[in-house]
Every structure is written in structure tokens, then in C-alpha cells.
PDB file of C-alpha atoms in Angstrom:
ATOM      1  CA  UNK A   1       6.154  20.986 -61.366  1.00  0.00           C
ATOM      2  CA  UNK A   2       7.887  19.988 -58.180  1.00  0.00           C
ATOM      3  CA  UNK A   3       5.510  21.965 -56.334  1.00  0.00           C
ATOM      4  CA  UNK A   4       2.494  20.263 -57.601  1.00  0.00           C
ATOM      5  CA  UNK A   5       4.248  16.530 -57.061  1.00  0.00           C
ATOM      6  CA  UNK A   6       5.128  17.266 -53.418  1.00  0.00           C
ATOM      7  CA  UNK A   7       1.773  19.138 -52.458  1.00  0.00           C
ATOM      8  CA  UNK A   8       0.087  16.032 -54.276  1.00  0.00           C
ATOM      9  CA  UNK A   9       2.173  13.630 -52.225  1.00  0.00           C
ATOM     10  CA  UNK A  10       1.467  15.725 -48.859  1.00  0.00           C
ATOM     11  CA  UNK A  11      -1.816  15.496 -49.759  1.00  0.00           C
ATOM     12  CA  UNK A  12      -2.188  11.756 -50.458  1.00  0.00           C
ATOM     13  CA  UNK A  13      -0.329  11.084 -47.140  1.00  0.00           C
ATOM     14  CA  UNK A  14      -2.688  13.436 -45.397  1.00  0.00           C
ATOM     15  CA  UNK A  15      -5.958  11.754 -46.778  1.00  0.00           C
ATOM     16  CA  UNK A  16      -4.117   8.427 -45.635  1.00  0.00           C
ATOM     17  CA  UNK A  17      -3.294   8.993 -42.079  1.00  0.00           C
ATOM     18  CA  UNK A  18      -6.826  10.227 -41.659  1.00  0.00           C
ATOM     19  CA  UNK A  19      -8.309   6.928 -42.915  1.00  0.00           C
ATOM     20  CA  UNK A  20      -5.875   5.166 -40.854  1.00  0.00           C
ATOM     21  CA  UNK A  21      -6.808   7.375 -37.712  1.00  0.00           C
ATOM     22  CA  UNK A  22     -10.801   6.473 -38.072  1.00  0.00           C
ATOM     23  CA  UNK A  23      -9.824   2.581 -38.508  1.00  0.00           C
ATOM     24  CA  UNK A  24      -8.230   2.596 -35.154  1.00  0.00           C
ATOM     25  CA  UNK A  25     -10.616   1.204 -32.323  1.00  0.00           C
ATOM     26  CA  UNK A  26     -10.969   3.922 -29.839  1.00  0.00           C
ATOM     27  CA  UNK A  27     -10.390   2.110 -26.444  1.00  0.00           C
ATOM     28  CA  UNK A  28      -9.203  -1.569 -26.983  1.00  0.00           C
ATOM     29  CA  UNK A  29      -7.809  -1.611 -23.089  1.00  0.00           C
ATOM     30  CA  UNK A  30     -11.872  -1.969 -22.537  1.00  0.00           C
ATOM     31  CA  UNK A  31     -12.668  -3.967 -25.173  1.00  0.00           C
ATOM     32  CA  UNK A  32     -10.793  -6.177 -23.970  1.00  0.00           C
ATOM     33  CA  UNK A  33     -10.980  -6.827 -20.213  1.00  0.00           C
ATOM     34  CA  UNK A  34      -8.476  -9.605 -20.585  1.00  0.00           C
ATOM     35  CA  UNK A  35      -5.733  -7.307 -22.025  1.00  0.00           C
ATOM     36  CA  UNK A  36      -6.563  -4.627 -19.080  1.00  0.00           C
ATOM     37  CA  UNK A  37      -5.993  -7.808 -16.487  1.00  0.00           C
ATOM     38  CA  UNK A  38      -2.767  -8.931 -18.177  1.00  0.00           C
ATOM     39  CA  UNK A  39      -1.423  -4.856 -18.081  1.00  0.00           C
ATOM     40  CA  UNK A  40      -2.503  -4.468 -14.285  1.00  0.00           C
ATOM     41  CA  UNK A  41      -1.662  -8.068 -12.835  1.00  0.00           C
ATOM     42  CA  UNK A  42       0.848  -8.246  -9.725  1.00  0.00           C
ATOM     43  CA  UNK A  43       4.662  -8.699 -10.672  1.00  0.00           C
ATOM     44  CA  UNK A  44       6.020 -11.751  -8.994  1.00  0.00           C
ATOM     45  CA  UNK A  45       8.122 -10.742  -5.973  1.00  0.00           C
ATOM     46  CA  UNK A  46      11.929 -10.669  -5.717  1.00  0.00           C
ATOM     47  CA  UNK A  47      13.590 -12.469  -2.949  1.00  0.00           C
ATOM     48  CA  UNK A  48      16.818 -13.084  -1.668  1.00  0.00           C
ATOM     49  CA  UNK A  49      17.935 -15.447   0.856  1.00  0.00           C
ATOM     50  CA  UNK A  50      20.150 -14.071   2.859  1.00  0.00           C
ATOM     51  CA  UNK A  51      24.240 -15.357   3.925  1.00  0.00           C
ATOM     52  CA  UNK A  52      23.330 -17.437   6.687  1.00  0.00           C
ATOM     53  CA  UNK A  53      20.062 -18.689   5.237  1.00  0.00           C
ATOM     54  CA  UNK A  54      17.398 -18.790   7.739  1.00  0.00           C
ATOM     55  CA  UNK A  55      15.495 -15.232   6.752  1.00  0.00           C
ATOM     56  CA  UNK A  56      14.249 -13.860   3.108  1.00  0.00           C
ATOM     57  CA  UNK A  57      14.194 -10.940   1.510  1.00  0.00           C
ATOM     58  CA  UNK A  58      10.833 -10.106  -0.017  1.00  0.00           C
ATOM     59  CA  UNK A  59      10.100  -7.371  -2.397  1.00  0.00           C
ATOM     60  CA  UNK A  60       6.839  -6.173  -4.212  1.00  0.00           C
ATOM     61  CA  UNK A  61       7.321  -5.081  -7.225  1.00  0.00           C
ATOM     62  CA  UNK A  62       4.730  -2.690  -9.417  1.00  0.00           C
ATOM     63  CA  UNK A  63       3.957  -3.486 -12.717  1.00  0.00           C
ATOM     64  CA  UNK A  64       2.803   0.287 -13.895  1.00  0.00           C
ATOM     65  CA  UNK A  65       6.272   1.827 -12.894  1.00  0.00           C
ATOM     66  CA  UNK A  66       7.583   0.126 -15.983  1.00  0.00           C
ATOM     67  CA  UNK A  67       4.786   2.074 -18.243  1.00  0.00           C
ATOM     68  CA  UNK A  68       5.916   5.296 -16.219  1.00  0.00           C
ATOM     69  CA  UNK A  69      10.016   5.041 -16.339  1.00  0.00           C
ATOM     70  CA  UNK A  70       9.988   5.600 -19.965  1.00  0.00           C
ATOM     71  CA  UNK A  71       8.513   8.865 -19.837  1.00  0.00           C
ATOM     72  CA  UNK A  72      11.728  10.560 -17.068  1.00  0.00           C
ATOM     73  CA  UNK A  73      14.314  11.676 -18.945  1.00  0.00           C
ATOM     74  CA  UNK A  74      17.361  10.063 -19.158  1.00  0.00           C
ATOM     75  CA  UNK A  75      21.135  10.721 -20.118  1.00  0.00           C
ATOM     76  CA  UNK A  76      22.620   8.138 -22.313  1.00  0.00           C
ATOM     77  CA  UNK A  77      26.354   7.843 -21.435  1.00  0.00           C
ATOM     78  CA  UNK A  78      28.220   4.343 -22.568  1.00  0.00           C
ATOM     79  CA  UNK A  79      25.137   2.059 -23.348  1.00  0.00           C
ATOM     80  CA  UNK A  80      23.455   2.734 -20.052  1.00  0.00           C
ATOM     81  CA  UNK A  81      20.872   5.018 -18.869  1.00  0.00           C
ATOM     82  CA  UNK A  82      21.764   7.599 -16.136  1.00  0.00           C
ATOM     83  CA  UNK A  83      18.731   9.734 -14.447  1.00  0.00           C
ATOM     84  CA  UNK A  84      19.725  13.203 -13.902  1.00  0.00           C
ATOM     85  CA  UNK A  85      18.224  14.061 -10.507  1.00  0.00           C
ATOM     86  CA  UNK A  86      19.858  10.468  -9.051  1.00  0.00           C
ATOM     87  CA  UNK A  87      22.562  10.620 -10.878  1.00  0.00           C
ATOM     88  CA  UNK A  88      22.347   6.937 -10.919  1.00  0.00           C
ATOM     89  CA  UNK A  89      21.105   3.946 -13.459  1.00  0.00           C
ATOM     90  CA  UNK A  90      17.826   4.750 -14.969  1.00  0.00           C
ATOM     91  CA  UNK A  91      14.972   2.368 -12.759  1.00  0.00           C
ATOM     92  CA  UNK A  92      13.333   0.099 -14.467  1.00  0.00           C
ATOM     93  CA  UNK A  93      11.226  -1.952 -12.061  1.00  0.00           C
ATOM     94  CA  UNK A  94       9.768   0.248  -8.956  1.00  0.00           C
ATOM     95  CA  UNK A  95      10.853  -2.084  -6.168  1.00  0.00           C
ATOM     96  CA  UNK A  96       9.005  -1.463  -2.673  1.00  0.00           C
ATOM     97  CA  UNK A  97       7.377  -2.909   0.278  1.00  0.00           C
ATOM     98  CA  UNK A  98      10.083  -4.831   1.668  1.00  0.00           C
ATOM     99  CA  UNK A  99       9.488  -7.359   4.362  1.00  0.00           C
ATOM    100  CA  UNK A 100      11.523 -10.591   5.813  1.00  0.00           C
ATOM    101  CA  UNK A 101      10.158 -13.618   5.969  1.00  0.00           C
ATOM    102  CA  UNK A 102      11.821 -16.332   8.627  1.00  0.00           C
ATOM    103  CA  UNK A 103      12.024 -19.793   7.207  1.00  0.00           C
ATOM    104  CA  UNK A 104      11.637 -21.445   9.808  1.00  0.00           C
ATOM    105  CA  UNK A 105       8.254 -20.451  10.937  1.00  0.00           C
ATOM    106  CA  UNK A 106       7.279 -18.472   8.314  1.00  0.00           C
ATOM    107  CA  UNK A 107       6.839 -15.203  10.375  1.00  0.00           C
ATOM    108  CA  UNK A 108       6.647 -11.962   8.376  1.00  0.00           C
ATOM    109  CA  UNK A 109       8.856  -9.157   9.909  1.00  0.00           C
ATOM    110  CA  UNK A 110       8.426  -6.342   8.011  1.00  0.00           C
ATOM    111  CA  UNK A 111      11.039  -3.305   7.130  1.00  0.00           C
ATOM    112  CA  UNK A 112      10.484   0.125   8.767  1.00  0.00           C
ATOM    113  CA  UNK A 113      11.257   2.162   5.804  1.00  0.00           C
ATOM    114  CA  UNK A 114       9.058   5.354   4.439  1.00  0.00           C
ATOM    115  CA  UNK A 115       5.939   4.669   2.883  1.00  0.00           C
ATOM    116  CA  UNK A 116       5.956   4.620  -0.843  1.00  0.00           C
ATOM    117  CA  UNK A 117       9.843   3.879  -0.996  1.00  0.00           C
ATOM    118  CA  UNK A 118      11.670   2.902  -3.868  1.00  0.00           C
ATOM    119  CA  UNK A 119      14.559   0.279  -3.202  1.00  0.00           C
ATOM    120  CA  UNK A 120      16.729  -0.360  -6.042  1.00  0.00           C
ATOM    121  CA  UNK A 121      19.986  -1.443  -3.969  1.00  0.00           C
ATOM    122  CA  UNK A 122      20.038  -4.305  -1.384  1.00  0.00           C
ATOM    123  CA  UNK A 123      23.166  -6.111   0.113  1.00  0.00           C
ATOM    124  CA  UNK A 124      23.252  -8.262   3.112  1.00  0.00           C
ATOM    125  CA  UNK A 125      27.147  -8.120   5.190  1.00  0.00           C
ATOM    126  CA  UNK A 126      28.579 -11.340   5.568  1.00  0.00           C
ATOM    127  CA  UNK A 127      27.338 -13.059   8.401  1.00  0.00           C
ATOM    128  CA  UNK A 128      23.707 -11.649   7.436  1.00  0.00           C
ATOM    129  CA  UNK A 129      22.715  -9.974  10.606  1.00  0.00           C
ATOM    130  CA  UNK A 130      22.485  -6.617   8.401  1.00  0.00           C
ATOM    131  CA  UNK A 131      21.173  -5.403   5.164  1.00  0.00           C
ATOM    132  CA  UNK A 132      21.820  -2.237   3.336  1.00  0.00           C
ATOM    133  CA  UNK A 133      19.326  -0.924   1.446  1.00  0.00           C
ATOM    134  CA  UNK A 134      19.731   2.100  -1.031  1.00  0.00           C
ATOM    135  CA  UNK A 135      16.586   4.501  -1.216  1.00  0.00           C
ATOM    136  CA  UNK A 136      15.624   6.569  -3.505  1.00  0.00           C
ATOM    137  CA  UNK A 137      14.424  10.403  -2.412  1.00  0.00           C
ATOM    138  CA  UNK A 138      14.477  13.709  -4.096  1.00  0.00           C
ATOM    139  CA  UNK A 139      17.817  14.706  -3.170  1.00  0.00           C
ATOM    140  CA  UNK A 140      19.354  11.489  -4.246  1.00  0.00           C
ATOM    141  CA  UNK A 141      20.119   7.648  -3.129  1.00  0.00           C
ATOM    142  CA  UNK A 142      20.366   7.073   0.746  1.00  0.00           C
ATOM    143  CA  UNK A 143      21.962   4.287   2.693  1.00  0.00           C
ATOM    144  CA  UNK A 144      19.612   2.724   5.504  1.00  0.00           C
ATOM    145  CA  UNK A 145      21.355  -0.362   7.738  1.00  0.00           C
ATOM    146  CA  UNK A 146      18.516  -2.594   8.344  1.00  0.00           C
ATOM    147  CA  UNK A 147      18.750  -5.280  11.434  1.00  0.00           C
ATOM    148  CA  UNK A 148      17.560  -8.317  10.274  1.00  0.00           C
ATOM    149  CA  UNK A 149      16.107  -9.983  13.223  1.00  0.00           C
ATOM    150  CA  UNK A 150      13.674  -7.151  14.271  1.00  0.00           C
ATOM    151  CA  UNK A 151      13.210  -5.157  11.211  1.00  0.00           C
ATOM    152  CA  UNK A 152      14.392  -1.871  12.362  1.00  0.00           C
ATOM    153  CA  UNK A 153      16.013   0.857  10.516  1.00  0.00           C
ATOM    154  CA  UNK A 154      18.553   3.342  10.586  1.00  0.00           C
TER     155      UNK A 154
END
């Protein structure tokens, strides 16, 4: 008698996820070309002015490397996220692209760093003539001293 109740039950759920499968549109992202421009539009930059206030930090930020964190594993250890080839915080936001941009003309000086770079840590030193940036590569985070007024690093 149990047998019969739970195959009946498997069976009703089966019938209903099948229904419920052919109700689903099949591609709303192009149905709707307003929800495909809303998932692709540009993040807003970061900046950050730096100590002595006469240069800005600008960052680009991509809005698909949220989509994409979620799927790299993770190790959960006190409330936080830790990736197990940084062995750092879990990204969120890719951050790249960074460039300074001199208030007072408005020049755009940007930051010699590798292509396709991922910058999670920045920190300017206290007079703001340097900026360290953390980078991520495959063999972990690495430390590049930026000069502010040219742009150059090392």
C-alpha cells in the first residue's frame, strides 16, 4: 500500500514538473530586449581621490563577472568566502582598466598594468605620490607600486 501511495505521488509530481517545464517561455532574455540591455549595461566606475587630492582613481568595472563569480568554488570559513587558488576573499565585482584622471585639467593618464587584469586591492601612501595595487594572477595576489604622476608600474 505504501508502494502504490509513493509511486502515485512520484508520479503526480512527475506529470507536474513536465507541465510546468512546457509553460516556461523558452528565451525571455530575447523576448525582451529591454531585460538583455538592463543585464549587459556598463557598471558605474569606482573612483577614489587620492591623499593630496589633485588626481583620481578610475576603475571599470564589468557587470557579467558578477553572473560568473558564483559559479568558482568557494570555501566558507567564518561568514566569508575564501577562493582556493587565491587564497583570498571570494571577488565579487571584476575590477579592471584602471586609469588616473588629473583634476585639474582633466588629463587621462592611464595605468601600465597587464591586459585583462583584475584589481581588487588599491591603497594610495600618505602623501599620494604612490599607489599599491593588488593583482590577481594564477599563482596568487601580486603587489605592483604604481607612480602616480606618470602612470608607470613596477
Amino acid at each position: 500500500m505504501l508502494k502504490k501511495a509513493l509511486r502515485s505521488l512520484f508520479q503526480f509530481n512527475l506529470l507536474f514538473l513536465l507541465l510546468l517545464l512546457q509553460a516556461t517561455p523558452k528565451a525571455p532574455a530575447a523576448t525582451y530586449p529591454e531585460l538583455s540591455k538592463l543585464i549587459n549595461a556598463p557598471m558605474a566606475p569606482l573612483s577614489i581621490t587620492d591623499p593630496s587630492g589633485t588626481m583620481l582613481l578610475y576603475l571599470e568595472r564589468d557587470p557579467a563577472s558578477q553572473l560568473a563569480s558564483l559559479a568558482t568554488p568557494a570555501i566558507g570559513l567564518a561568514g566569508r568566502e575564501i577562493d582556493p587558488i587565491l587564497w583570498a576573499e571570494k571577488r565579487r565585482n571584476r575590477i579592471y582598466s584602471p586609469s588616473f584622471l588629473r583634476l585639474a585639467d582633466g588629463v587621462r593618464v592611464p595605468i601600465e598594468v597587464p591586459k585583462a587584469s583584475h584589481i581588487p586591492l588599491r591603497s594610495f601612501n600618505a602623501d599620494g605620490s604612490l599607489l599599491a595595487l593588488g593583482i590577481d594572477s594564477a599563482k596568487g595576489i601580486e603587489l605592483w607600486l604604481v607612480t602616480v604622476k606618470t602612470g608607470k608600474a613596477r
